[in-house]
Amino acid sequence: MNLGLTDKIAVVGASSKGLGRAIALGLAQEGATVTICARNSDALATTAADIRNQTGIEVLAVPTDVSQPAQVENLINTAITHFGGIDILVNNAGGPRAGRFDDLGAQDYQDAVQLNLMSTINLCRAVVPTMRARGGGRIINLTSVSVKQPVNGLMLSNMARTGVIGFAKTLATELAPDKILVNNVCPGIIFTDRIQQLATVRADEASITFDEALANMTADIPLGRIGDAEEFANLVVFLASERASYITGTTIQVDGGMVKGLL
Ligand SMILES: NC(=O)c1ccc[n+]([C@@H]2O[C@H](COP(=O)([O-])OP(=O)(O)OC[C@H]3O[C@@H](n4cnc5c(N)ncnc54)[C@H](OP(=O)(O)O)[C@@H]3O)[C@@H](O)[C@H]2O)c1
């Protein structure tokens, strides 16, 4: 299948590592130019060089904290100045801190909304004018399976990410006449640094080995294993492509069957 991504221009949030990095690499492998961002500029530069070396595609690295509106504006303006516009926006940020109701203060809720909801809104506000001018585009928001089935102990993720779903569904309807398609993707448990850290914490807490902690995490996954970042990125690359021209307003999980709900 020819995905029609050659020479498309993409911006991928939070992309020096993990899911964002895998998506940026996947888009570049299909011929799209990519702008990547993260807070740590050294790690970001290393990732940009890796993607360039693997694909021969131009990669622009713009150090950015996506929770900061002025930095979001700078990211999008820099990408537009460099490449002439943007066709694809992948919204991604770090995860909010773990915790239950009794562990969290009012500022924790504000911070999570700023990181996971407002970053998405601000990035969309910045890219829609250029997408309209180019006759269409794709916006893909990374959330979590927590939007389909709240995860115990992750109050902030369960709270802030569902706001993204309401925003995106409304935006999908409003931007359909502009041929800007908006969808959400939900990782289940996909092997990245974040999952490695989580397994290390759980191993320490339960006095078990790292491998035992990982095995416990797979217990509820029908496919019996943790996913690979490339398996997750494949869906995002497809949704970003010309072949996904009749899909908008959806929320799709990549979770090995973990979510137990019907939809
Ligand atoms: N992996 C999973 O199974 C899974 C499951 C459900 C949800 N998620 C969510 O998916 C997202 C990505 O997860 P991941 O597993 O890829 O994490 P990861 O491997 O820890 O990578 C996180 C990336 O985000 C960047 N980042 C973090 N905060 C940022 C900020 N404020 N502004 C810009 N970049 C930022 C990090 O670089 P810097 O630190 O240098 O900024 C890094 O490049 C997170 O929101 C996570 O909660 C992941």
XYZ file of C-alpha atoms and ligand atoms in Angstrom:
311
model
C 0.000 0.000 0.000
C 1.396 3.411 -0.928
C 0.623 5.607 2.075
C 1.125 8.836 0.115
C 3.313 10.336 2.834
C 6.265 11.310 0.626
C 7.112 14.997 1.137
C 4.349 15.520 3.706
C 5.422 17.752 6.583
C 4.913 16.430 10.121
C 5.402 17.722 13.661
C 5.585 15.119 16.419
C 5.321 16.164 20.084
C 7.507 14.692 22.848
C 9.568 12.687 20.394
C 13.151 12.214 21.614
C 12.189 8.839 23.108
C 9.496 6.196 23.293
C 6.249 6.426 21.356
C 6.896 9.886 19.907
C 10.303 8.812 18.597
C 8.863 5.646 17.016
C 6.160 7.726 15.287
C 8.681 10.278 13.972
C 10.849 7.440 12.654
C 7.839 5.695 11.076
C 6.732 8.879 9.295
C 10.286 9.550 8.054
C 10.543 5.949 6.779
C 7.478 6.706 4.641
C 9.114 9.844 3.225
C 7.620 12.598 5.411
C 9.887 15.331 6.741
C 9.595 15.593 10.519
C 10.033 18.189 13.223
C 10.679 16.596 16.601
C 10.674 18.144 20.064
C 11.368 17.390 23.736
C 12.787 19.316 26.688
C 16.287 17.793 26.818
C 18.122 19.188 23.782
C 21.008 16.673 23.834
C 18.725 13.622 23.700
C 16.655 15.397 21.029
C 19.709 16.091 18.840
C 20.809 12.451 19.138
C 17.368 11.227 18.055
C 17.284 13.660 15.124
C 20.666 12.372 13.942
C 19.528 8.730 14.332
C 16.376 9.287 12.252
C 18.336 11.216 9.608
C 20.926 8.424 9.388
C 18.329 5.667 9.173
C 16.088 7.341 6.593
C 18.019 10.083 4.785
C 15.076 12.383 5.592
C 15.441 15.944 6.864
C 14.677 16.141 10.595
C 14.324 19.445 12.433
C 14.841 19.337 16.218
C 13.270 22.148 18.267
C 13.773 21.891 22.057
C 10.303 22.485 23.513
C 8.281 21.960 26.663
C 4.818 21.385 25.183
C 3.135 22.441 28.445
C 4.405 26.014 27.843
C 2.220 27.975 25.354
C 5.040 30.309 24.202
C 7.292 27.312 23.456
C 4.483 25.610 21.508
C 4.102 28.734 19.388
C 7.851 28.817 18.772
C 7.847 25.108 17.776
C 5.097 25.544 15.195
C 6.442 28.845 13.825
C 9.929 27.351 13.467
C 8.572 24.316 11.593
C 6.453 26.485 9.286
C 9.350 28.856 8.568
C 11.671 25.931 7.826
C 9.371 23.683 5.770
C 6.715 26.123 4.471
C 3.723 24.613 6.327
C 2.491 21.589 8.278
C 0.335 18.679 7.052
C 0.472 16.355 10.060
C 0.436 17.094 13.797
C 0.947 14.316 16.342
C 0.104 15.591 19.826
C 2.109 13.903 22.561
C 3.516 14.889 25.958
C 4.965 13.187 29.007
C 2.587 11.398 31.332
C 1.123 13.126 34.419
C 2.260 11.895 37.848
C 0.642 8.791 39.302
C -1.590 9.089 42.372
C -5.017 8.618 43.921
C -7.482 11.314 45.088
C -5.915 11.429 48.581
C -2.392 11.863 47.158
C -3.122 14.889 44.974
C -3.463 18.624 45.529
C -5.247 21.230 43.395
C -1.980 22.198 41.644
C -1.450 18.589 40.518
C -4.747 18.741 38.622
C -3.810 22.118 37.066
C -0.405 20.751 36.006
C -1.915 17.639 34.410
C -4.479 19.708 32.488
C -1.681 22.019 31.303
C 0.551 19.097 30.250
C -1.927 16.727 28.647
C -4.978 18.803 27.649
C -3.802 22.394 27.104
C -0.703 21.275 25.160
C -3.029 19.512 22.704
C -5.344 22.516 22.438
C -2.443 24.978 22.014
C -0.734 22.841 19.358
C -4.014 22.509 17.445
C -4.654 26.265 17.664
C -1.174 26.885 16.237
C -1.380 24.440 13.289
C -4.960 24.761 12.043
C -4.329 27.989 10.049
C -1.479 26.419 8.037
C -3.449 23.189 7.487
C -6.448 25.208 6.246
C -4.169 27.134 3.891
C -2.766 23.846 2.529
C -6.236 22.382 1.910
C -6.294 19.796 4.702
C -4.322 17.885 7.279
C -4.188 15.220 9.958
C -4.193 15.674 13.731
C -3.548 12.612 15.871
C -3.658 12.809 19.670
C -1.818 10.305 21.863
C -3.859 9.554 24.959
C -4.055 6.252 26.853
C -6.375 3.277 27.303
C -7.362 5.181 30.476
C -9.874 7.082 28.285
C -11.730 3.811 27.650
C -11.163 2.138 31.005
C -9.805 4.279 33.874
C -6.582 2.867 35.333
C -6.426 2.437 39.132
C -4.021 4.882 40.776
C -3.781 7.173 37.731
C -6.356 9.826 38.656
C -4.624 12.593 36.664
C -4.335 10.565 33.460
C -7.954 9.374 33.771
C -9.065 12.994 34.294
C -7.004 15.049 31.832
C -6.942 12.642 28.886
C -10.724 12.329 28.674
C -10.786 16.114 28.131
C -8.681 15.515 25.004
C -11.315 13.094 23.680
C -14.148 15.651 24.071
C -12.027 18.377 22.479
C -10.936 16.162 19.589
C -14.414 14.842 18.788
C -15.764 18.398 18.615
C -12.775 19.558 16.561
C -13.187 16.640 14.127
C -16.728 17.805 13.352
C -15.811 21.484 13.087
C -12.724 20.904 10.887
C -14.220 18.258 8.571
C -15.213 20.888 5.956
C -11.520 21.930 5.878
C -10.463 18.288 5.242
C -8.546 18.290 8.542
C -9.058 14.855 10.108
C -8.726 14.446 13.886
C -8.312 11.105 15.690
C -7.097 9.765 19.046
C -4.855 6.773 19.661
C -4.568 4.982 22.994
C -1.510 2.979 24.029
C -2.116 0.062 26.382
C 1.254 -1.167 27.689
C 3.934 -0.455 25.106
C 7.595 -1.055 25.990
C 9.366 2.313 26.468
C 11.509 3.944 29.182
C 8.281 4.850 30.993
C 7.182 1.212 31.217
C 10.700 0.162 32.227
C 10.603 2.702 35.095
C 7.124 1.544 36.122
C 8.225 -2.118 36.193
C 11.307 -1.175 38.253
C 9.134 0.623 40.829
C 6.659 -2.271 41.012
C 9.514 -4.782 41.372
C 10.985 -2.778 44.290
C 7.588 -2.348 45.973
C 6.692 -6.055 45.756
C 10.267 -7.384 46.295
C 10.141 -9.277 43.011
C 12.442 -9.232 39.972
C 12.073 -6.820 37.066
C 11.035 -9.723 34.787
C 8.402 -10.860 37.311
C 7.019 -7.305 37.441
C 6.826 -7.245 33.633
C 5.095 -10.659 33.653
C 2.507 -9.333 36.151
C 1.856 -6.383 33.831
C 1.071 -8.728 30.929
C -1.378 -10.862 32.949
C -4.442 -8.941 31.673
C -3.299 -8.706 28.043
C -5.024 -11.310 25.829
C -2.104 -11.300 23.334
C 0.122 -12.242 26.305
C 2.881 -9.693 25.805
C 3.792 -6.036 26.074
C 3.606 -4.124 22.786
C 6.483 -2.732 20.806
C 6.727 1.037 20.049
C 6.821 0.306 16.313
C 3.521 -1.620 16.559
C 1.957 1.458 18.112
C 3.559 3.863 15.622
C 2.213 1.840 12.673
C -1.364 2.894 13.491
C -0.393 6.555 13.847
C 1.498 6.497 10.535
C -1.558 4.984 8.836
C -3.927 7.574 10.352
C -1.539 10.317 9.172
C -1.566 8.933 5.638
C -3.612 9.656 2.541
C -5.086 6.155 2.833
C -6.920 7.126 6.065
C -9.029 9.690 4.202
C -12.437 8.645 5.624
C -11.492 8.244 9.294
C -12.105 11.159 11.666
C -13.400 11.593 15.216
C -12.358 8.079 16.282
C -10.505 6.804 19.362
C -8.551 3.605 18.737
C -6.518 1.573 21.220
C -3.339 -0.424 20.525
C -3.324 -2.670 23.584
C -3.140 -6.353 22.644
C -6.835 -6.655 23.599
C -6.395 -5.303 27.160
C -9.458 -2.985 27.284
C -12.464 -5.056 28.344
C -15.200 -2.682 27.121
C -17.070 -3.304 23.874
C -16.094 -0.031 22.144
N 4.253 3.521 26.899
C 3.042 3.198 27.285
O 2.719 2.022 27.434
C 1.993 4.263 27.542
C 0.712 3.848 27.938
C -0.267 4.804 28.155
C 0.034 6.145 27.973
N 1.289 6.504 27.604
C 1.552 7.937 27.436
O 2.143 8.196 26.168
C 3.037 9.314 26.287
C 4.426 8.901 25.781
O 4.868 7.846 26.612
P 6.262 7.082 26.362
O 6.071 5.707 26.891
O 6.727 7.285 24.970
O 7.226 7.898 27.365
P 8.831 7.988 27.409
O 9.467 6.822 26.768
O 9.139 8.321 28.821
O 9.147 9.276 26.465
C 8.626 10.517 26.804
C 9.080 11.551 25.767
O 8.336 12.740 26.008
C 9.237 13.841 26.178
N 8.564 14.780 27.074
C 8.145 14.560 28.345
N 7.555 15.666 28.824
C 7.597 16.608 27.839
C 7.173 17.952 27.739
N 6.553 18.566 28.756
N 7.364 18.604 26.573
C 7.986 18.004 25.528
N 8.418 16.723 25.570
C 8.237 16.046 26.720
C 10.499 13.193 26.757
O 11.658 13.975 26.556
P 12.113 15.089 27.672
O 12.002 14.429 29.010
O 13.509 15.466 27.279
O 11.174 16.235 27.511
C 10.548 11.940 25.874
O 11.034 12.229 24.592
C 3.005 9.722 27.777
O 2.043 10.737 27.968
C 2.546 8.449 28.455
O 1.934 8.703 29.696
C 2.274 5.604 27.381
